[in-house]
Amino acid sequence: MLTTERAAGNFAYNSSDGSSPFVNERFSSSRGTGEAWSLVWRYKKFLAIVITVGALLSLLLSFALPAEYAATSAIVFDRNDTRPYEAVVEAQKQERDKSSMDTELDIIRSRVFMGTVVDALNLVADPFYNSYLSVAEPNALSLAVRRISGWFLGGEERDGRRSPTKRIISETAQRDRAITTLLGTFTVDRKGDSLALTITVRQPSPIQAAAVADAIARHYVEWTSNLKSVATSETIKYLRQQSDELAVSITKREREIAAFTATSDLTFDPKDDLLRARTEQLNEQFTLARVDEAGEWAKVNEAKARLASGGEEDIGKVVTSDLLTSLRTEGARLQRLRGQLTSKFGNNHPLVIDADAEIASNRKMILDEASRILQELENNARVASIRVKNFEQAVSVLQDRVQSRNLAEIRRRELERDLLSEQKRYDAVELRLSALDPDREQFKATAMVSSFAEVPVQPSFPQPLFIFGAGLVGSSLLALMGMIILDNLDSRIHSSKTVSAILGRPNIVSVPGCALKHDVAKETGSRLLADENSGLAIAARTLCLAWKTIDSSPGSKVVMFTSTSRRDGKTMLSVAMAASAQREGLSTILVDLSAGAVNAYSVTSSRGLANSPIAGSDLKHMVTRSPSYPFLDVLTGRPSLQQYRELFNALRQHYDLVIVDTPATDTAQDAIWLSAHVDSIFVIGVLHKTRQAALVDLVERLNLNHAFIIGGIINSAADHGSSVKRIDWTIARNMLASLRVFSLKRST
């Protein structure tokens, strides 16, 4: 079982959640100007091809399209729209507003009006407007083709007679086709609230375009005037017919009213109606009689109530007469006399007794007189009641006669209302006839042609400069969209930030273009010896410095290089770092486990491991010197599975630095399981080649063994210009990142 003594959480992030401070920091940042320019530069060929093709196609299109000329005419409408045929007075002279102008636009674009223009200009005979002409009258080539096809298919006789299946286009269909084409070749519009309509006709022929534009404008004015004239004439004709019919109807109704009045014994003047006057007089008398009857019976009832109460004083308040008045006066005198005698002589004096007798006699006479007067009141009340009954009977008889007369009056008034309605309609018709002036033959048009079309000398379409500019802009936008789509679909690595985000470790160095070829490994030593300031030499020294700074724990000497695919420069970087460390005075050995044709073994004559037993003394005969760099020890081949731990322990005792070059993970999985036996790992990625998914898979599998990844190495295989400057800047950035990681390591 693979084991390691390194702490699992010091330098490797947990593969279960895949998060690290580097990942969050990298992916949270947005793209800036540099990234955008890098993206454009990456797809420069694609952008150039799409933009060039689009510009060339637009240029060819501008010259290939047929020329089209535009002719413009204008119509101006009056502010007031006179409509003499309208029934409403307010609508006969109405100001034009936006809705009326929109209606004029719809009318001038209608197929009905366009049909009149087609008929007036005989556009059915024009092949440009009537495309059926080419079918109805084929040329010689089409006739020959038809004859040959009829020869084989039997659609035409061999003697040259016409085929009975020849297509025949009706005149109505040809006219509709001409109308449709005309509608598609002209436009009409207006600006804001203007009363002017602008008519624009586009055609290949400039002369015909101007002629059609003028014809549409002139014909619209004439057509609307004719429509108004026809509408007015029809209105006059209708009004005259209505006037004659109403005159006959009025005469007929007047005769009906006269005959009905004579039959029903009616009068036209209310003053001549004796029955109604008698009825009104009798009603007045009947009302007075009922009032008198009520008054008489009221007196009788009140007098009876007074008599029933038994007081002659109360009776006097109801009934009066001269005798009753004198008797009441005499009774008052006798009362005074009795009072004097009683006070003077007492109640039993004869004079007092005589006075009492006279008072009683006076009272009896008063009662008798009151009874007589009451009887007289009753008689008067009965007479009033009889008089009321007589009036009631007379009124009932008159009411029956009046009711029958009222029904006749209702019918006559109905006839009179009908007659009045007919008279009002007749008056309105005569008023409209007088306003229309039937003797006038012409009506003023409410529109006029304000501008006739000028024959165009320059085509309005196509405009080569505009089409070329539009094509250039459109192809540029299309290229940018395609670039964005391709970039979203592209899963390769294009920047060091992506590698750092995936590894969760900083990018140590970016090596200028050094993709591994057949002769790269042989030339690596000579290149380092020839130029110490080359990009490869600087990158090798940077790798040594990063290894010494970051992986400085005791006993950490074994460094492994790995990548996701072949020809990523892995062997070259291993040789370069080993050579650079050897020059710095470190005893270094390169362990080449790669099985490919291009590896360190191909430049050595090593006898290899070859399943030989490994011991401290046995390493000497296995190690060889590289012919490209004679001071570098190289150990090639693959030991057995049990020898890896013994091999690396033995190498740690004899060398200061052990560099292991493993096969790419797409060909073998040795690097995954060797990660548990090495001290640190460099992961190599190639710009525009290494897939992000492959790199993520590699990192996740390395984390299974808690491998310590020092950092990433970017092989800028596609970047050749200004590579040394980028290496210098990369060294500065990566040194800062290395110091940061080193401080984190010390703190943990």
XYZ file of C-alpha atoms in Angstrom:
748
model
C 0.000 0.000 0.000
C 1.255 3.478 -0.883
C 1.969 5.636 2.145
C 3.486 8.992 2.847
C 4.662 10.806 5.937
C 3.609 14.259 4.615
C 0.635 15.947 6.264
C -2.415 15.740 4.063
C -3.726 19.238 4.575
C -0.600 21.422 4.484
C -0.139 21.965 0.763
C -2.879 20.005 -1.009
C -6.509 21.040 -0.999
C -9.211 18.523 -0.275
C -10.361 16.794 -3.435
C -13.839 16.198 -2.075
C -14.927 19.836 -2.310
C -12.289 21.020 -4.816
C -11.945 24.430 -3.183
C -8.900 26.402 -2.228
C -8.089 30.042 -1.635
C -6.301 30.131 -5.013
C -9.295 28.704 -6.877
C -11.753 31.164 -5.385
C -9.424 34.058 -5.919
C -8.713 33.173 -9.553
C -12.246 32.479 -10.666
C -13.789 35.430 -8.875
C -11.817 37.923 -10.935
C -13.362 39.237 -14.159
C -11.687 39.527 -17.521
C -9.866 42.723 -18.224
C -8.427 44.422 -21.268
C -5.419 42.119 -21.375
C -7.559 38.976 -21.356
C -9.829 40.407 -24.057
C -6.867 41.294 -26.250
C -5.390 37.848 -25.640
C -8.672 36.284 -26.711
C -8.748 38.382 -29.888
C -5.125 37.564 -30.623
C -5.797 33.863 -30.117
C -8.579 33.869 -32.729
C -6.983 36.427 -35.013
C -6.978 34.086 -37.987
C -10.632 33.171 -37.499
C -11.596 36.825 -37.108
C -9.567 37.854 -40.131
C -11.090 35.129 -42.310
C -14.702 35.840 -41.290
C -14.346 39.623 -41.581
C -12.535 39.368 -44.911
C -15.067 36.939 -46.364
C -17.984 39.071 -45.110
C -16.469 42.262 -46.525
C -15.752 40.608 -49.882
C -19.258 39.132 -50.057
C -20.828 42.507 -49.263
C -18.640 44.151 -51.889
C -19.585 41.540 -54.469
C -23.217 41.851 -53.468
C -23.170 45.626 -53.905
C -21.987 45.216 -57.503
C -24.097 42.129 -58.278
C -27.459 43.572 -57.198
C -29.427 45.328 -59.945
C -29.591 49.105 -59.782
C -32.789 50.631 -58.444
C -33.883 54.261 -58.910
C -36.224 56.159 -56.608
C -38.591 58.904 -57.817
C -40.612 61.017 -55.362
C -43.794 63.077 -55.752
C -45.934 64.812 -53.115
C -49.640 65.483 -52.432
C -50.906 68.271 -50.132
C -54.378 68.162 -48.572
C -56.499 71.150 -47.512
C -56.899 71.829 -43.834
C -60.703 71.596 -44.162
C -62.140 68.463 -45.697
C -65.445 69.428 -47.415
C -67.971 66.612 -47.562
C -71.284 67.926 -48.952
C -72.812 64.468 -48.986
C -72.572 64.121 -45.184
C -75.889 64.309 -43.302
C -74.435 65.926 -40.166
C -73.609 69.586 -40.543
C -70.474 69.347 -38.369
C -69.122 66.531 -40.546
C -69.651 68.418 -43.821
C -66.677 70.672 -43.151
C -64.272 69.058 -40.722
C -60.610 69.811 -40.089
C -58.180 67.061 -40.960
C -56.476 65.445 -37.988
C -54.050 62.572 -37.538
C -56.738 59.916 -37.875
C -58.013 61.331 -41.179
C -54.460 61.506 -42.576
C -53.843 57.928 -41.493
C -57.025 57.002 -43.329
C -55.710 58.720 -46.459
C -52.499 56.674 -46.114
C -54.491 53.453 -45.898
C -56.617 54.409 -48.897
C -53.673 55.268 -51.134
C -52.086 51.910 -50.204
C -55.286 49.955 -50.812
C -55.586 47.431 -53.614
C -58.728 49.161 -54.903
C -56.894 52.393 -55.673
C -53.830 50.517 -56.952
C -56.141 48.647 -59.306
C -57.307 51.926 -60.820
C -53.658 53.000 -61.300
C -52.830 49.672 -62.964
C -55.791 50.080 -65.295
C -54.977 53.715 -66.084
C -51.306 53.006 -66.897
C -51.999 49.570 -68.441
C -49.318 48.019 -66.214
C -50.681 44.565 -66.968
C -48.795 44.766 -70.264
C -45.520 45.661 -68.490
C -43.364 42.551 -67.763
C -41.834 44.259 -64.729
C -45.222 44.440 -62.993
C -46.894 41.423 -64.596
C -44.486 38.531 -64.135
C -47.014 36.176 -65.738
C -46.135 37.577 -69.162
C -43.015 35.415 -69.263
C -45.234 32.377 -68.645
C -47.981 33.370 -71.044
C -45.517 34.303 -73.793
C -42.443 32.044 -73.464
C -39.261 32.695 -75.350
C -37.683 30.415 -77.943
C -35.554 28.538 -75.411
C -38.533 27.697 -73.210
C -40.519 26.638 -76.262
C -37.708 24.310 -77.318
C -37.467 22.805 -73.845
C -41.219 22.345 -73.723
C -41.249 20.704 -77.163
C -38.474 18.293 -76.179
C -40.183 17.419 -72.894
C -43.474 16.952 -74.729
C -41.735 14.631 -77.193
C -40.688 12.288 -74.370
C -43.567 12.835 -71.938
C -46.390 13.077 -74.471
C -47.475 16.568 -73.464
C -47.127 17.970 -77.034
C -47.721 16.431 -80.465
C -44.799 15.651 -82.725
C -46.167 17.762 -85.552
C -45.567 20.958 -83.586
C -49.072 21.641 -82.348
C -49.513 23.275 -78.950
C -49.840 21.085 -75.908
C -53.356 20.870 -74.505
C -51.857 21.224 -70.972
C -50.486 24.721 -71.648
C -50.939 26.983 -68.622
C -53.446 29.785 -69.181
C -53.346 32.777 -66.838
C -56.589 34.702 -66.434
C -56.707 38.462 -66.850
C -57.848 38.832 -63.253
C -54.801 36.939 -61.971
C -52.472 39.033 -64.131
C -54.083 42.236 -62.873
C -53.722 41.039 -59.260
C -50.055 40.251 -59.873
C -49.472 43.747 -61.306
C -51.219 45.301 -58.276
C -49.097 43.259 -55.864
C -45.872 44.237 -57.631
C -46.867 47.910 -57.669
C -47.628 47.804 -53.940
C -44.187 46.343 -53.332
C -42.357 49.000 -55.368
C -43.797 52.176 -53.866
C -44.084 53.668 -50.385
C -46.087 56.598 -49.042
C -45.521 58.384 -45.745
C -45.731 61.755 -44.043
C -43.683 63.605 -41.457
C -45.214 64.409 -38.088
C -48.545 66.268 -38.354
C -47.920 67.452 -41.896
C -50.776 67.443 -44.413
C -48.423 66.377 -47.222
C -47.986 62.779 -48.374
C -44.731 61.761 -50.027
C -44.961 59.033 -52.686
C -41.743 57.174 -53.541
C -41.515 54.660 -56.399
C -38.472 52.408 -56.862
C -37.753 50.799 -60.218
C -34.843 49.719 -62.383
C -35.935 52.298 -64.977
C -35.577 55.924 -63.757
C -37.947 57.322 -66.383
C -40.660 54.807 -65.581
C -40.180 55.356 -61.842
C -40.822 59.093 -62.234
C -43.800 58.443 -64.534
C -45.421 56.002 -62.091
C -44.863 58.333 -59.102
C -46.486 61.258 -60.945
C -49.316 59.035 -62.147
C -50.080 57.822 -58.617
C -50.146 61.361 -57.211
C -52.218 62.840 -60.058
C -54.568 59.888 -60.264
C -55.198 59.918 -56.507
C -56.318 63.543 -56.633
C -58.604 62.847 -59.602
C -59.851 59.599 -58.084
C -60.802 61.194 -54.747
C -62.491 64.099 -56.576
C -64.473 61.665 -58.722
C -65.444 59.682 -55.653
C -66.671 62.863 -53.968
C -68.570 63.901 -57.117
C -70.184 60.484 -57.460
C -71.098 60.428 -53.775
C -72.643 63.894 -54.030
C -74.595 63.007 -57.172
C -75.892 59.847 -55.569
C -76.845 61.864 -52.491
C -78.766 64.401 -54.605
C -80.545 61.632 -56.455
C -81.515 59.954 -53.237
C -82.682 63.213 -51.649
C -84.865 64.048 -54.637
C -86.461 60.640 -54.478
C -87.060 61.072 -50.756
C -88.580 64.537 -51.337
C -91.096 63.222 -53.856
C -92.063 60.313 -51.646
C -92.485 62.566 -48.606
C -94.675 65.053 -50.516
C -97.039 62.259 -51.578
C -97.098 60.880 -48.025
C -97.898 64.305 -46.535
C -100.826 64.823 -48.881
C -102.189 61.396 -48.081
C -101.994 61.944 -44.332
C -103.715 65.345 -44.508
C -106.642 63.756 -46.319
C -106.853 60.990 -43.715
C -106.942 63.525 -40.875
C -109.731 65.589 -42.540
C -111.864 62.512 -43.207
C -111.430 61.183 -39.661
C -112.285 64.567 -38.128
C -115.503 64.781 -40.084
C -116.484 61.208 -39.253
C -115.746 61.556 -35.505
C -117.491 64.960 -35.150
C -114.277 66.658 -34.136
C -113.254 70.283 -34.551
C -109.905 71.660 -35.448
C -110.378 74.779 -33.213
C -110.955 74.126 -29.470
C -113.220 77.229 -29.311
C -115.758 75.497 -31.571
C -116.056 72.448 -29.291
C -119.465 73.047 -27.503
C -119.487 69.677 -25.787
C -116.212 70.334 -24.126
C -117.312 73.832 -23.065
C -120.618 72.470 -21.631
C -118.719 69.757 -19.796
C -116.367 72.244 -18.248
C -119.280 74.528 -17.175
C -121.270 71.633 -15.707
C -118.228 70.433 -13.811
C -117.857 73.847 -12.254
C -121.545 73.945 -11.204
C -121.354 70.378 -9.900
C -118.393 71.302 -7.791
C -120.176 74.350 -6.317
C -123.295 72.277 -5.569
C -121.266 69.691 -3.724
C -119.610 72.439 -1.706
C -123.017 73.924 -0.802
C -124.349 70.474 0.144
C -121.428 69.835 2.402
C -121.890 73.228 4.093
C -125.614 72.739 4.702
C -125.222 69.306 6.211
C -122.377 70.578 8.344
C -124.682 73.227 9.832
C -127.396 70.639 10.467
C -125.058 68.232 12.167
C -123.542 70.941 14.355
C -126.972 72.268 15.372
C -128.154 68.782 16.327
C -125.034 68.318 18.401
C -125.692 71.583 20.223
C -129.352 70.658 20.886
C -128.279 67.261 22.162
C -125.976 68.942 24.661
C -129.020 70.863 26.051
C -127.812 74.422 26.162
C -129.691 77.237 24.539
C -126.590 79.361 24.677
C -124.814 76.830 22.412
C -127.789 76.715 20.056
C -127.533 80.414 19.539
C -123.996 79.990 18.313
C -125.171 77.695 15.506
C -128.600 79.025 14.373
C -129.673 82.668 14.202
C -132.827 84.642 13.369
C -134.449 88.005 14.302
C -137.002 86.412 16.620
C -134.375 84.290 18.319
C -132.231 87.355 18.803
C -135.108 89.359 20.415
C -135.991 86.364 22.599
C -132.448 86.053 23.794
C -132.388 89.791 24.547
C -135.657 89.531 26.469
C -134.301 86.534 28.391
C -131.232 88.493 29.386
C -133.458 91.363 30.663
C -135.578 88.919 32.676
C -132.479 87.408 34.247
C -131.286 90.802 35.361
C -134.746 91.690 36.758
C -134.914 88.431 38.709
C -131.554 89.086 40.154
C -132.587 92.507 41.381
C -135.832 91.200 42.868
C -134.127 88.286 44.552
C -131.600 90.528 46.179
C -134.315 92.908 47.250
C -137.239 90.633 48.253
C -135.833 87.050 48.409
C -136.657 83.942 46.384
C -140.227 83.456 47.590
C -141.531 86.867 46.736
C -144.370 86.878 44.227
C -142.500 89.152 41.895
C -139.576 86.704 41.852
C -141.916 83.825 41.115
C -143.478 85.798 38.233
C -139.999 86.531 36.878
C -139.125 82.817 36.964
C -142.312 82.017 35.037
C -141.466 84.572 32.379
C -137.894 83.233 32.084
C -139.160 79.671 31.575
C -141.609 80.855 28.943
C -138.785 82.707 27.184
C -136.598 79.611 27.142
C -139.409 77.493 25.686
C -139.913 80.004 22.925
C -136.160 79.988 22.187
C -136.167 76.164 21.920
C -139.167 76.166 19.644
C -137.568 78.756 17.414
C -134.299 76.782 17.315
C -136.180 73.605 16.369
C -137.921 75.423 13.582
C -134.660 76.823 12.286
C -133.000 73.339 12.494
C -135.858 71.858 10.490
C -135.401 74.572 7.926
C -131.632 73.772 7.711
C -132.412 70.091 7.161
C -134.774 70.977 4.350
C -132.110 73.142 2.712
C -129.561 70.315 3.039
C -131.924 67.821 1.386
C -132.546 70.221 -1.446
C -128.768 70.612 -1.936
C -128.333 66.819 -2.027
C -131.045 66.458 -4.669
C -129.381 69.202 -6.699
C -125.989 67.401 -6.444
C -127.513 64.143 -7.680
C -128.964 65.903 -10.676
C -125.593 67.438 -11.529
C -123.870 64.067 -11.069
C -126.180 62.383 -13.536
C -125.672 65.161 -16.066
C -121.874 65.001 -15.660
C -121.837 61.191 -16.086
C -123.703 61.487 -19.366
C -121.307 64.153 -20.600
C -118.281 62.112 -19.453
C -119.367 59.158 -21.585
C -119.649 61.437 -24.581
C -116.276 63.082 -23.792
C -114.555 59.698 -23.414
C -115.583 58.626 -26.889
C -114.463 62.008 -28.153
C -111.099 61.614 -26.377
C -110.377 58.335 -28.161
C -111.076 60.037 -31.430
C -108.809 62.928 -30.389
C -105.996 60.522 -29.559
C -106.225 58.955 -32.989
C -106.317 62.362 -34.630
C -103.285 63.549 -32.661
C -101.444 60.380 -33.721
C -102.223 61.182 -37.318
C -101.102 64.768 -36.773
C -97.795 63.623 -35.238
C -97.118 61.405 -38.234
C -97.923 64.301 -40.488
C -95.587 66.590 -38.504
C -92.781 64.034 -38.694
C -93.186 63.719 -42.437
C -93.167 67.484 -42.774
C -89.947 67.789 -40.742
C -88.238 65.141 -42.899
C -89.448 66.920 -46.006
C -88.073 70.236 -44.720
C -84.680 68.619 -43.891
C -84.461 67.015 -47.341
C -85.291 70.305 -49.040
C -82.700 72.087 -46.892
C -79.959 69.600 -47.890
C -80.960 69.834 -51.535
C -80.646 73.588 -51.432
C -77.228 73.314 -49.716
C -75.886 70.792 -52.252
C -76.756 73.012 -55.210
C -77.790 70.307 -57.721
C -77.134 72.613 -60.662
C -73.395 72.635 -59.952
C -71.523 69.999 -61.990
C -67.989 70.119 -60.464
C -66.748 69.996 -56.900
C -63.519 71.452 -55.600
C -60.849 68.854 -54.813
C -59.475 68.893 -51.288
C -55.989 67.739 -52.415
C -53.468 68.824 -55.002
C -50.154 67.614 -56.409
C -47.545 69.856 -54.795
C -44.440 68.278 -56.319
C -43.904 66.177 -59.420
C -41.224 63.516 -59.529
C -37.846 64.300 -61.039
C -36.163 61.653 -63.152
C -33.376 60.256 -60.902
C -29.844 60.140 -62.289
C -28.224 58.163 -59.465
C -29.491 54.792 -58.207
C -30.842 54.740 -54.675
C -29.943 51.082 -54.260
C -27.493 49.475 -54.001
C -25.031 51.878 -52.404
C -21.661 50.093 -52.485
C -20.112 52.099 -49.680
C -23.063 51.580 -47.354
C -23.376 47.864 -48.166
C -19.650 47.379 -47.752
C -19.706 49.169 -44.385
C -22.758 47.224 -43.242
C -21.179 43.968 -44.397
C -17.957 44.847 -42.614
C -19.777 45.689 -39.388
C -22.029 42.625 -39.679
C -19.168 40.260 -40.403
C -17.230 41.785 -37.493
C -20.141 41.176 -35.135
C -20.581 37.678 -36.533
C -16.875 37.002 -36.081
C -17.004 38.255 -32.483
C -20.035 36.083 -31.744
C -18.331 33.102 -33.328
C -15.197 33.834 -31.333
C -17.203 33.953 -28.094
C -18.977 30.694 -28.967
C -15.724 28.973 -29.871
C -14.110 30.256 -26.690
C -16.994 28.891 -24.595
C -16.757 25.551 -26.369
C -12.952 25.472 -26.086
C -11.874 23.637 -22.933
C -8.123 24.121 -23.427
C -5.871 26.195 -21.197
C -5.104 29.636 -22.499
C -3.614 31.436 -19.499
C -1.523 30.798 -16.413
C -4.433 31.931 -14.220
C -6.442 28.911 -15.293
C -3.597 26.557 -14.367
C -3.156 28.242 -10.983
C -6.901 28.039 -10.311
C -7.026 24.328 -11.154
C -3.872 23.381 -9.243
C -4.640 25.582 -6.295
C -0.943 26.539 -6.465
C 0.874 29.411 -8.147
C 2.348 29.158 -11.603
C 6.111 28.940 -11.092
C 7.338 29.869 -14.528
C 6.195 30.332 -18.106
C 8.637 28.791 -20.542
C 8.806 30.257 -24.056
C 7.848 28.035 -26.964
C 9.701 24.740 -26.521
C 7.430 21.953 -27.649
C 9.343 18.669 -27.550
C 10.585 17.619 -30.977
C 12.932 14.756 -31.916
C 16.026 16.875 -31.413
C 14.983 18.998 -28.424
C 16.346 16.739 -25.720
C 19.704 16.417 -27.572
C 20.043 20.170 -27.901
C 18.927 21.116 -24.383
C 22.418 20.894 -22.839
C 24.078 22.717 -25.713
C 21.475 25.456 -25.593
C 22.008 25.987 -21.866
C 25.808 26.068 -22.322
C 25.605 28.382 -25.316
C 23.305 31.042 -23.849
C 22.871 31.410 -20.099
C 20.381 34.260 -20.590
C 18.028 32.366 -22.863
C 14.418 31.822 -21.825
C 15.003 28.141 -21.169
C 18.049 28.814 -18.971
C 16.142 31.426 -16.948
C 13.223 29.040 -16.558
C 15.534 26.248 -15.334
C 17.150 28.501 -12.743
C 13.702 29.643 -11.613
C 12.594 26.042 -11.125
C 15.672 25.315 -9.014
C 15.111 28.411 -6.929
C 11.420 27.589 -6.423
C 12.261 24.033 -5.386
C 14.871 25.152 -2.873
C 12.547 27.848 -1.455
C 9.240 26.006 -1.235
C 10.236 22.371 -0.675
C 12.974 23.012 1.897
C 12.040 20.357 4.425
C 14.843 17.957 5.449
C 15.180 14.964 3.178
C 12.997 16.434 0.400
C 15.135 15.752 -2.649
C 12.978 13.832 -5.128
C 11.163 16.110 -7.649
C 8.815 14.683 -10.260
C 7.730 16.277 -13.556
C 4.371 15.193 -14.998
C 1.868 16.358 -17.615
C -1.426 15.251 -19.134
C -0.255 14.539 -22.691
C 2.868 13.774 -24.737
C 5.136 16.402 -26.302
C 4.439 18.931 -23.554
C 8.182 19.661 -23.008
C 8.335 17.533 -19.867
C 11.609 15.760 -20.722
C 13.237 18.974 -21.906
C 12.345 20.798 -18.666
C 13.581 17.859 -16.595
C 16.932 17.893 -18.410
C 17.115 21.698 -18.184
C 16.465 21.790 -14.430
C 18.905 18.958 -13.832
C 21.597 20.696 -15.870
C 20.973 24.015 -14.128
C 21.139 22.399 -10.663
C 24.351 20.588 -11.631
C 25.929 23.886 -12.685
C 24.903 25.407 -9.348
C 26.950 22.775 -7.527
C 24.212 20.332 -6.597
C 24.841 16.673 -7.246
C 21.875 15.870 -9.490
C 20.580 12.777 -11.170
C 17.820 12.489 -13.778
C 15.619 9.406 -13.478
C 13.962 8.907 -16.852
C 10.887 6.656 -16.594
C 9.363 7.818 -19.882
C 8.959 5.031 -22.439
C 8.646 7.223 -25.517
C 11.131 7.607 -28.341
C 11.950 11.141 -27.290
C 13.304 10.885 -23.770
C 16.546 11.100 -21.832
C 17.257 7.453 -22.611
C 17.418 8.257 -26.302
C 20.397 10.543 -25.686
C 22.270 8.148 -23.396
C 23.722 4.689 -23.599
C 22.547 3.681 -20.138
C 22.232 0.055 -19.290
C 19.071 0.929 -17.311
C 17.358 -0.495 -14.281
C 15.979 -3.533 -16.145
C 14.619 -5.194 -13.001
C 18.107 -5.312 -11.450
C 18.349 -5.480 -7.657
C 18.973 -2.053 -6.194
C 21.568 -1.500 -3.525
C 23.860 1.308 -2.665
C 26.804 -0.164 -4.558
C 24.756 -1.262 -7.525
C 23.733 2.287 -8.504
C 27.159 3.109 -9.889
C 26.990 0.680 -12.792
C 23.384 1.753 -13.575
C 24.098 5.492 -13.784
C 25.487 6.986 -16.993
C 26.552 10.422 -18.128
C 24.498 12.388 -20.642
C 26.348 12.975 -23.938
C 24.637 16.374 -24.309
C 25.739 17.479 -20.846
C 28.648 15.320 -19.656
C 28.372 16.335 -15.983
C 24.775 15.111 -15.611
C 23.997 11.627 -14.253
C 21.086 9.844 -15.892
C 19.229 6.750 -14.788
C 16.778 5.304 -17.306
C 14.401 2.381 -17.479
C 11.689 1.129 -15.161
C 12.382 -0.803 -11.922
C 10.045 -3.402 -10.573
C 7.138 -2.368 -8.435
C 8.961 -3.293 -5.225
C 12.088 -1.263 -6.107
C 10.660 2.310 -6.234
C 10.915 2.968 -2.507
C 14.425 1.410 -2.293
C 15.491 3.310 -5.423
C 14.424 6.735 -4.154
C 15.867 6.063 -0.660
C 19.175 5.105 -2.221
C 19.195 8.153 -4.497
C 18.447 10.492 -1.567
C 21.633 9.225 0.116
C 23.889 9.848 -2.899
C 22.427 12.989 -4.553
C 21.270 16.443 -3.536
C 18.525 16.520 -6.176
C 16.680 13.659 -7.849
C 14.563 14.648 -10.863
C 12.042 12.061 -12.068
C 10.693 12.284 -15.628
C 7.465 10.234 -15.784
C 5.330 9.265 -18.762
C 2.342 11.443 -19.665
C -0.873 10.415 -17.911
C -2.681 9.856 -21.206
C -0.297 6.983 -22.019
C 0.515 5.569 -18.548
C -0.590 6.125 -14.957
C 2.877 5.811 -13.365
C 2.929 9.443 -12.261
C -0.274 9.012 -10.243
C 1.084 6.200 -8.092
C 4.664 7.463 -7.954
C 3.362 10.685 -6.372
C 3.257 8.874 -3.023
C 7.045 8.161 -3.182
C 8.340 11.545 -4.343
C 8.720 14.686 -2.277
C 7.308 17.308 -4.649
C 5.747 17.573 -8.076
C 5.826 20.050 -10.981
C 2.754 19.892 -13.216
C 3.331 21.053 -16.820
C 0.613 22.573 -18.999
C 0.886 23.722 -22.596
C -1.022 26.814 -23.670
C -3.701 26.199 -26.297
C -3.175 22.429 -26.015
C -3.745 21.043 -22.517
C -7.392 20.355 -21.714
C -8.820 21.737 -18.490
C -10.752 18.548 -17.787
C -7.580 16.440 -18.161
C -5.644 18.757 -15.852
C -8.434 18.730 -13.249
C -8.541 14.932 -13.418
C -4.750 14.776 -12.951
C -4.835 17.053 -9.891
C -7.736 15.162 -8.307
C -5.945 11.827 -8.749
C -2.704 13.235 -7.355
C -4.610 14.451 -4.302
C -5.697 10.894 -3.610
C -2.080 10.236 -2.531
C -1.760 13.616 -0.762
C 0.879 14.657 -3.253
C 2.693 17.935 -2.671
C 2.412 20.034 -5.834
C 4.993 22.815 -5.795
C 3.312 24.635 -8.634
C 2.581 24.703 -12.312
C 4.791 25.252 -15.337
C 3.321 26.916 -18.403
C 4.883 25.892 -21.705
C 4.008 28.799 -24.036
C 4.573 26.750 -27.159
C 2.654 29.184 -29.353
C 4.349 32.341 -28.028
C 7.675 33.135 -29.722
C 7.856 36.905 -29.586
C 9.023 38.776 -26.515
C 9.336 35.525 -24.561
C 12.346 36.690 -22.523
C 10.471 39.710 -21.223
C 7.559 37.537 -20.115
C 10.000 35.192 -18.370
C 11.459 38.142 -16.413
C 8.030 39.297 -15.292
C 7.029 35.738 -14.501
C 10.073 35.266 -12.275
C 9.131 38.311 -10.217
C 5.488 37.275 -9.820
C 6.258 33.651 -9.063
C 8.924 34.520 -6.527
C 6.342 36.551 -4.603
C 3.881 33.681 -4.804
C 6.588 31.243 -3.704
C 7.455 33.357 -0.677
C 3.783 33.501 0.223
C 3.423 29.719 0.017
C 6.653 29.296 1.946
C 5.305 31.464 4.748
C 2.100 29.411 4.783
C 4.185 26.251 4.983
C 6.252 27.571 7.902
C 3.112 28.617 9.772
C 1.568 25.158 9.350
